[in-house]
Amino acid sequence: MSERISHLAAQTCVVIPAYQAEEMVAPLVKSICSQGLTVIVVDDASIDATARKAEEAGAVVIRRPVNGGKGAALRQGLSEALNGKFQWFLTIDADGQHLPEELALFLAEADGGAYDLIVGNRMWNPREMPFERCFTNWFMSRLLFRITKQRVPDTQCGYRIVSRRVLENICLTADHYEIDSEFVVKAAWAGFAIKSIPISSVYRRELSFIRPLQDTVRFFRFLATIKRPSV
């Protein structure tokens, strides 16, 4: 990393919602910590060794007593991170589908100062992404473009970096995977600039806790209930 990016890394906290991730979480945390970033892992009531392995690898660990979903875990982790002096907050999934060596891409874009939410884009080259996931991402991103008028090709990607001012000015409420869409919609409606950057699409047959039918229903319920704040 350049000196400027290393300085920005010291101002950045990485929040990882994790559930049953004992195989992947330790190398992920070690790789991120080696780049000079603080890591918070929110263990969403796993029954395996996720929390212990994350802590041993160097993360601050929040243990949730009851499983509440990715959104609930992410919101708790971001709330804790906001208590610090961090200016940027990077989120990454614990299932191995995001490469920690690409963190510098987000930091470099954040360093430019033009954008407050920078979202990873796997759709430029989805490679081995399962067809149903690829189609769902494309379809949902098209719907959110109609709502926000901001083109974000991969709104469902959990690999992203957000500024403190965004988190201090929007209220996240989603408990599950629809939180990724909520982030984009509420940041856009609040007038923050959003950019997508290409990242790798990695699928290694990791254990996934996405439930296509349930999560699609939640997504449409989210669209039906979210309301743009009055000016």
Short mmCIF file of N, CA and C in Angstrom, two decimals, residues 84-213:
data_model
loop_
_atom_site.label_atom_id
_atom_site.label_comp_id
_atom_site.label_asym_id
_atom_site.label_seq_id
_atom_site.Cartn_x
_atom_site.Cartn_y
_atom_site.Cartn_z
N GLY A 84 -16.02 4.41 17.70
CA GLY A 84 -14.61 4.75 17.58
C GLY A 84 -14.42 6.01 16.76
N LYS A 85 -13.18 6.28 16.39
CA LYS A 85 -12.86 7.49 15.64
C LYS A 85 -12.69 7.22 14.14
N PHE A 86 -13.19 6.07 13.70
CA PHE A 86 -13.05 5.69 12.30
C PHE A 86 -13.86 6.63 11.40
N GLN A 87 -13.33 6.86 10.20
CA GLN A 87 -14.02 7.69 9.21
C GLN A 87 -14.61 6.86 8.08
N TRP A 88 -14.13 5.64 7.94
CA TRP A 88 -14.63 4.75 6.89
C TRP A 88 -14.93 3.37 7.48
N PHE A 89 -15.92 2.71 6.89
CA PHE A 89 -16.36 1.42 7.40
C PHE A 89 -16.54 0.49 6.21
N LEU A 90 -15.76 -0.56 6.22
CA LEU A 90 -15.78 -1.50 5.11
C LEU A 90 -16.46 -2.79 5.55
N THR A 91 -17.38 -3.28 4.76
CA THR A 91 -18.06 -4.53 5.09
C THR A 91 -17.65 -5.60 4.10
N ILE A 92 -17.49 -6.80 4.61
CA ILE A 92 -17.07 -7.93 3.79
C ILE A 92 -17.72 -9.18 4.36
N ASP A 93 -18.15 -10.08 3.50
CA ASP A 93 -18.78 -11.31 3.96
C ASP A 93 -17.73 -12.29 4.44
N ALA A 94 -18.16 -13.22 5.28
CA ALA A 94 -17.23 -14.17 5.90
C ALA A 94 -17.15 -15.50 5.16
N ASP A 95 -17.84 -15.61 4.03
CA ASP A 95 -17.96 -16.92 3.38
C ASP A 95 -16.90 -17.20 2.32
N GLY A 96 -15.92 -16.31 2.18
CA GLY A 96 -14.84 -16.56 1.23
C GLY A 96 -15.10 -16.06 -0.18
N GLN A 97 -16.23 -15.39 -0.42
CA GLN A 97 -16.56 -14.93 -1.76
C GLN A 97 -15.99 -13.54 -2.07
N HIS A 98 -15.33 -12.94 -1.09
CA HIS A 98 -14.69 -11.64 -1.30
C HIS A 98 -13.21 -11.77 -0.97
N LEU A 99 -12.37 -11.25 -1.83
CA LEU A 99 -10.93 -11.39 -1.65
C LEU A 99 -10.38 -10.24 -0.81
N PRO A 100 -9.78 -10.51 0.33
CA PRO A 100 -9.24 -9.43 1.18
C PRO A 100 -8.13 -8.65 0.51
N GLU A 101 -7.45 -9.26 -0.46
CA GLU A 101 -6.39 -8.53 -1.14
C GLU A 101 -6.93 -7.41 -2.04
N GLU A 102 -8.24 -7.38 -2.24
CA GLU A 102 -8.85 -6.31 -3.03
C GLU A 102 -9.31 -5.13 -2.17
N LEU A 103 -9.03 -5.20 -0.87
CA LEU A 103 -9.38 -4.08 0.02
C LEU A 103 -8.76 -2.77 -0.46
N ALA A 104 -7.56 -2.83 -0.97
CA ALA A 104 -6.87 -1.62 -1.40
C ALA A 104 -7.62 -0.90 -2.51
N LEU A 105 -8.40 -1.63 -3.30
CA LEU A 105 -9.19 -1.01 -4.36
C LEU A 105 -10.22 -0.06 -3.76
N PHE A 106 -10.86 -0.50 -2.67
CA PHE A 106 -11.86 0.33 -2.02
C PHE A 106 -11.21 1.53 -1.32
N LEU A 107 -10.10 1.28 -0.67
CA LEU A 107 -9.41 2.37 0.02
C LEU A 107 -8.92 3.43 -0.95
N ALA A 108 -8.42 3.00 -2.10
CA ALA A 108 -7.93 3.95 -3.10
C ALA A 108 -9.07 4.82 -3.61
N GLU A 109 -10.23 4.23 -3.83
CA GLU A 109 -11.38 5.00 -4.32
C GLU A 109 -11.89 5.93 -3.24
N ALA A 110 -11.92 5.46 -2.00
CA ALA A 110 -12.35 6.31 -0.89
C ALA A 110 -11.40 7.49 -0.72
N ASP A 111 -10.13 7.27 -0.96
CA ASP A 111 -9.13 8.32 -0.80
C ASP A 111 -9.36 9.48 -1.77
N GLY A 112 -10.03 9.21 -2.87
CA GLY A 112 -10.32 10.27 -3.83
C GLY A 112 -11.29 11.31 -3.29
N GLY A 113 -12.14 10.91 -2.34
CA GLY A 113 -13.04 11.85 -1.69
C GLY A 113 -14.30 12.20 -2.46
N ALA A 114 -14.49 11.62 -3.64
CA ALA A 114 -15.66 11.99 -4.46
C ALA A 114 -16.90 11.17 -4.13
N TYR A 115 -16.71 10.04 -3.44
CA TYR A 115 -17.84 9.14 -3.20
C TYR A 115 -17.91 8.76 -1.73
N ASP A 116 -19.14 8.57 -1.26
CA ASP A 116 -19.36 8.19 0.13
C ASP A 116 -19.77 6.73 0.29
N LEU A 117 -20.18 6.09 -0.77
CA LEU A 117 -20.50 4.66 -0.75
C LEU A 117 -19.92 4.05 -2.01
N ILE A 118 -19.03 3.09 -1.83
CA ILE A 118 -18.37 2.43 -2.95
C ILE A 118 -18.67 0.94 -2.85
N VAL A 119 -19.32 0.43 -3.88
CA VAL A 119 -19.85 -0.94 -3.86
C VAL A 119 -19.09 -1.81 -4.84
N GLY A 120 -18.74 -3.01 -4.42
CA GLY A 120 -18.09 -3.95 -5.32
C GLY A 120 -19.03 -4.41 -6.42
N ASN A 121 -18.49 -4.64 -7.59
CA ASN A 121 -19.27 -5.08 -8.75
C ASN A 121 -18.68 -6.36 -9.32
N ARG A 122 -19.38 -7.46 -9.11
CA ARG A 122 -18.95 -8.75 -9.66
C ARG A 122 -19.55 -9.01 -11.03
N MET A 123 -20.52 -8.17 -11.44
CA MET A 123 -21.28 -8.44 -12.65
C MET A 123 -20.53 -8.11 -13.93
N TRP A 124 -19.42 -7.40 -13.82
CA TRP A 124 -18.64 -7.12 -15.02
C TRP A 124 -18.03 -8.39 -15.58
N ASN A 125 -17.82 -9.38 -14.71
CA ASN A 125 -17.26 -10.67 -15.14
C ASN A 125 -17.67 -11.73 -14.12
N PRO A 126 -18.95 -12.17 -14.16
CA PRO A 126 -19.47 -13.05 -13.11
C PRO A 126 -18.86 -14.45 -13.08
N ARG A 127 -18.16 -14.84 -14.13
CA ARG A 127 -17.45 -16.12 -14.17
C ARG A 127 -18.30 -17.27 -13.66
N GLU A 128 -17.96 -17.83 -12.49
CA GLU A 128 -18.64 -19.02 -12.01
C GLU A 128 -19.85 -18.72 -11.12
N MET A 129 -20.31 -17.48 -11.09
CA MET A 129 -21.50 -17.17 -10.32
C MET A 129 -22.67 -17.99 -10.84
N PRO A 130 -23.37 -18.71 -9.96
CA PRO A 130 -24.51 -19.51 -10.42
C PRO A 130 -25.52 -18.64 -11.17
N PHE A 131 -26.13 -19.23 -12.19
CA PHE A 131 -27.01 -18.46 -13.06
C PHE A 131 -28.12 -17.77 -12.27
N GLU A 132 -28.74 -18.49 -11.33
CA GLU A 132 -29.85 -17.89 -10.59
C GLU A 132 -29.39 -16.70 -9.76
N ARG A 133 -28.17 -16.77 -9.22
CA ARG A 133 -27.64 -15.63 -8.45
C ARG A 133 -27.35 -14.46 -9.39
N CYS A 134 -26.78 -14.77 -10.53
CA CYS A 134 -26.45 -13.73 -11.51
C CYS A 134 -27.72 -13.02 -11.97
N PHE A 135 -28.75 -13.80 -12.29
CA PHE A 135 -30.00 -13.20 -12.77
C PHE A 135 -30.66 -12.38 -11.66
N THR A 136 -30.66 -12.93 -10.44
CA THR A 136 -31.27 -12.21 -9.32
C THR A 136 -30.57 -10.87 -9.08
N ASN A 137 -29.23 -10.88 -9.10
CA ASN A 137 -28.48 -9.64 -8.91
C ASN A 137 -28.82 -8.62 -10.00
N TRP A 138 -28.86 -9.10 -11.25
CA TRP A 138 -29.17 -8.20 -12.37
C TRP A 138 -30.57 -7.63 -12.21
N PHE A 139 -31.54 -8.48 -11.90
CA PHE A 139 -32.93 -8.05 -11.81
C PHE A 139 -33.14 -7.05 -10.67
N MET A 140 -32.60 -7.39 -9.48
CA MET A 140 -32.77 -6.50 -8.34
C MET A 140 -32.06 -5.17 -8.55
N SER A 141 -30.90 -5.21 -9.17
CA SER A 141 -30.16 -3.98 -9.43
C SER A 141 -30.92 -3.08 -10.40
N ARG A 142 -31.59 -3.69 -11.38
CA ARG A 142 -32.41 -2.91 -12.32
C ARG A 142 -33.56 -2.24 -11.57
N LEU A 143 -34.20 -2.96 -10.68
CA LEU A 143 -35.30 -2.39 -9.91
C LEU A 143 -34.83 -1.21 -9.05
N LEU A 144 -33.69 -1.39 -8.40
CA LEU A 144 -33.20 -0.32 -7.54
C LEU A 144 -32.74 0.90 -8.34
N PHE A 145 -32.30 0.68 -9.58
CA PHE A 145 -31.95 1.82 -10.43
C PHE A 145 -33.19 2.67 -10.70
N ARG A 146 -34.33 2.03 -10.90
CA ARG A 146 -35.56 2.77 -11.15
C ARG A 146 -35.98 3.59 -9.93
N ILE A 147 -35.63 3.08 -8.75
CA ILE A 147 -35.99 3.77 -7.50
C ILE A 147 -35.02 4.90 -7.18
N THR A 148 -33.74 4.65 -7.38
CA THR A 148 -32.71 5.59 -6.93
C THR A 148 -32.15 6.49 -8.03
N LYS A 149 -32.30 6.05 -9.30
CA LYS A 149 -31.70 6.76 -10.44
C LYS A 149 -30.18 6.76 -10.38
N GLN A 150 -29.62 5.86 -9.57
CA GLN A 150 -28.17 5.67 -9.54
C GLN A 150 -27.86 4.26 -10.01
N ARG A 151 -26.96 4.16 -10.97
CA ARG A 151 -26.67 2.86 -11.55
C ARG A 151 -25.63 2.13 -10.70
N VAL A 152 -26.09 1.09 -10.02
CA VAL A 152 -25.23 0.23 -9.22
C VAL A 152 -25.44 -1.18 -9.75
N PRO A 153 -24.52 -1.72 -10.56
CA PRO A 153 -24.75 -2.98 -11.26
C PRO A 153 -24.90 -4.20 -10.35
N ASP A 154 -24.37 -4.13 -9.13
CA ASP A 154 -24.38 -5.30 -8.24
C ASP A 154 -24.81 -4.86 -6.84
N THR A 155 -26.07 -4.47 -6.72
CA THR A 155 -26.56 -3.94 -5.45
C THR A 155 -26.54 -4.97 -4.33
N GLN A 156 -26.46 -6.25 -4.68
CA GLN A 156 -26.50 -7.30 -3.67
C GLN A 156 -25.12 -7.67 -3.15
N CYS A 157 -24.09 -7.02 -3.66
CA CYS A 157 -22.73 -7.32 -3.21
C CYS A 157 -22.49 -6.73 -1.83
N GLY A 158 -22.06 -7.56 -0.89
CA GLY A 158 -21.82 -7.09 0.47
C GLY A 158 -20.43 -6.51 0.70
N TYR A 159 -19.61 -6.51 -0.33
CA TYR A 159 -18.25 -5.95 -0.25
C TYR A 159 -18.34 -4.48 -0.63
N ARG A 160 -18.19 -3.59 0.36
CA ARG A 160 -18.39 -2.16 0.11
C ARG A 160 -17.73 -1.34 1.21
N ILE A 161 -17.52 -0.07 0.93
CA ILE A 161 -16.97 0.84 1.94
C ILE A 161 -17.88 2.06 1.99
N VAL A 162 -18.13 2.54 3.20
CA VAL A 162 -19.06 3.65 3.41
C VAL A 162 -18.45 4.65 4.38
N SER A 163 -18.72 5.93 4.14
CA SER A 163 -18.16 6.97 5.00
C SER A 163 -18.98 7.13 6.27
N ARG A 164 -18.35 7.73 7.27
CA ARG A 164 -19.02 8.00 8.54
C ARG A 164 -20.27 8.85 8.32
N ARG A 165 -20.16 9.86 7.44
CA ARG A 165 -21.30 10.76 7.28
C ARG A 165 -22.54 10.05 6.74
N VAL A 166 -22.36 9.01 5.95
CA VAL A 166 -23.52 8.23 5.49
C VAL A 166 -24.19 7.56 6.67
N LEU A 167 -23.40 6.84 7.47
CA LEU A 167 -23.97 6.10 8.60
C LEU A 167 -24.61 7.02 9.62
N GLU A 168 -24.11 8.25 9.72
CA GLU A 168 -24.68 9.19 10.68
C GLU A 168 -25.95 9.87 10.15
N ASN A 169 -26.24 9.65 8.87
CA ASN A 169 -27.38 10.34 8.28
C ASN A 169 -28.46 9.42 7.72
N ILE A 170 -28.26 8.13 7.77
CA ILE A 170 -29.31 7.21 7.36
C ILE A 170 -29.58 6.24 8.50
N CYS A 171 -30.76 5.66 8.49
CA CYS A 171 -31.14 4.70 9.52
C CYS A 171 -31.41 3.35 8.87
N LEU A 172 -30.56 2.39 9.15
CA LEU A 172 -30.73 1.04 8.61
C LEU A 172 -31.61 0.22 9.56
N THR A 173 -32.53 -0.54 8.99
CA THR A 173 -33.47 -1.32 9.81
C THR A 173 -33.56 -2.79 9.42
N ALA A 174 -33.03 -3.16 8.26
CA ALA A 174 -33.19 -4.53 7.75
C ALA A 174 -32.42 -5.53 8.59
N ASP A 175 -32.99 -6.71 8.74
CA ASP A 175 -32.37 -7.77 9.53
C ASP A 175 -31.68 -8.83 8.69
N HIS A 176 -31.98 -8.90 7.41
CA HIS A 176 -31.45 -9.99 6.59
C HIS A 176 -30.70 -9.44 5.39
N TYR A 177 -30.65 -10.19 4.30
CA TYR A 177 -29.83 -9.80 3.16
C TYR A 177 -30.32 -8.56 2.44
N GLU A 178 -31.56 -8.16 2.68
CA GLU A 178 -32.06 -6.94 2.03
C GLU A 178 -31.36 -5.69 2.53
N ILE A 179 -30.55 -5.82 3.57
CA ILE A 179 -29.80 -4.66 4.06
C ILE A 179 -28.86 -4.11 2.99
N ASP A 180 -28.37 -4.97 2.09
CA ASP A 180 -27.49 -4.50 1.03
C ASP A 180 -28.22 -3.53 0.11
N SER A 181 -29.49 -3.83 -0.18
CA SER A 181 -30.31 -2.93 -0.99
C SER A 181 -30.68 -1.68 -0.21
N GLU A 182 -30.98 -1.85 1.07
CA GLU A 182 -31.35 -0.71 1.91
C GLU A 182 -30.23 0.33 1.95
N PHE A 183 -29.01 -0.13 2.05
CA PHE A 183 -27.85 0.75 2.05
C PHE A 183 -27.86 1.65 0.81
N VAL A 184 -28.03 1.02 -0.35
CA VAL A 184 -27.96 1.76 -1.61
C VAL A 184 -29.11 2.75 -1.71
N VAL A 185 -30.33 2.30 -1.42
CA VAL A 185 -31.50 3.16 -1.57
C VAL A 185 -31.41 4.37 -0.64
N LYS A 186 -31.13 4.12 0.63
CA LYS A 186 -31.14 5.23 1.59
C LYS A 186 -29.97 6.19 1.40
N ALA A 187 -28.82 5.66 1.00
CA ALA A 187 -27.70 6.55 0.71
C ALA A 187 -28.00 7.42 -0.50
N ALA A 188 -28.61 6.83 -1.54
CA ALA A 188 -28.96 7.60 -2.73
C ALA A 188 -30.00 8.66 -2.42
N TRP A 189 -31.03 8.29 -1.68
CA TRP A 189 -32.07 9.25 -1.33
C TRP A 189 -31.55 10.38 -0.46
N ALA A 190 -30.52 10.10 0.33
CA ALA A 190 -29.94 11.14 1.18
C ALA A 190 -28.98 12.04 0.41
N GLY A 191 -28.78 11.74 -0.87
CA GLY A 191 -27.97 12.60 -1.71
C GLY A 191 -26.49 12.27 -1.76
N PHE A 192 -26.09 11.11 -1.24
CA PHE A 192 -24.68 10.74 -1.25
C PHE A 192 -24.29 10.12 -2.59
N ALA A 193 -23.08 10.41 -3.01
CA ALA A 193 -22.58 9.87 -4.28
C ALA A 193 -22.15 8.42 -4.10
N ILE A 194 -22.53 7.59 -5.06
CA ILE A 194 -22.26 6.15 -5.00
C ILE A 194 -21.47 5.75 -6.24
N LYS A 195 -20.50 4.88 -6.05
CA LYS A 195 -19.73 4.37 -7.18
C LYS A 195 -19.57 2.86 -7.06
N SER A 196 -19.52 2.18 -8.19
CA SER A 196 -19.23 0.75 -8.22
C SER A 196 -17.83 0.54 -8.78
N ILE A 197 -17.12 -0.43 -8.22
CA ILE A 197 -15.79 -0.77 -8.74
C ILE A 197 -15.74 -2.27 -9.00
N PRO A 198 -15.08 -2.69 -10.07
CA PRO A 198 -15.02 -4.11 -10.39
C PRO A 198 -14.19 -4.90 -9.36
N ILE A 199 -14.74 -6.02 -8.93
CA ILE A 199 -14.02 -6.93 -8.05
C ILE A 199 -14.17 -8.35 -8.60
N SER A 200 -13.42 -9.26 -8.05
CA SER A 200 -13.47 -10.64 -8.50
C SER A 200 -14.77 -11.32 -8.07
N SER A 201 -15.24 -12.22 -8.91
CA SER A 201 -16.39 -13.06 -8.57
C SER A 201 -15.85 -14.42 -8.17
N VAL A 202 -16.01 -14.78 -6.91
CA VAL A 202 -15.41 -16.00 -6.37
C VAL A 202 -16.49 -16.92 -5.83
N TYR A 203 -16.59 -18.10 -6.41
CA TYR A 203 -17.52 -19.11 -5.91
C TYR A 203 -16.78 -20.43 -5.82
N ARG A 204 -16.62 -20.91 -4.59
CA ARG A 204 -15.86 -22.15 -4.36
C ARG A 204 -16.71 -23.21 -3.70
N ARG A 205 -18.01 -23.14 -3.92
CA ARG A 205 -18.95 -24.08 -3.30
C ARG A 205 -18.98 -23.93 -1.79
N GLU A 206 -18.80 -22.69 -1.32
CA GLU A 206 -18.87 -22.44 0.12
C GLU A 206 -20.30 -22.67 0.59
N LEU A 207 -20.43 -22.98 1.88
CA LEU A 207 -21.75 -23.12 2.47
C LEU A 207 -22.44 -21.76 2.46
N SER A 208 -23.63 -21.72 1.86
CA SER A 208 -24.37 -20.46 1.76
C SER A 208 -25.63 -20.55 2.61
N PHE A 209 -25.92 -19.43 3.28
CA PHE A 209 -27.14 -19.37 4.09
C PHE A 209 -28.20 -18.50 3.43
N ILE A 210 -27.99 -18.19 2.15
CA ILE A 210 -29.01 -17.48 1.39
C ILE A 210 -30.16 -18.45 1.10
N ARG A 211 -31.38 -17.99 1.33
CA ARG A 211 -32.58 -18.76 1.04
C ARG A 211 -33.31 -18.03 -0.08
N PRO A 212 -33.16 -18.50 -1.34
CA PRO A 212 -33.65 -17.73 -2.49
C PRO A 212 -35.10 -17.27 -2.36
N LEU A 213 -36.01 -18.16 -1.99
CA LEU A 213 -37.42 -17.79 -1.92
C LEU A 213 -37.66 -16.80 -0.79
#
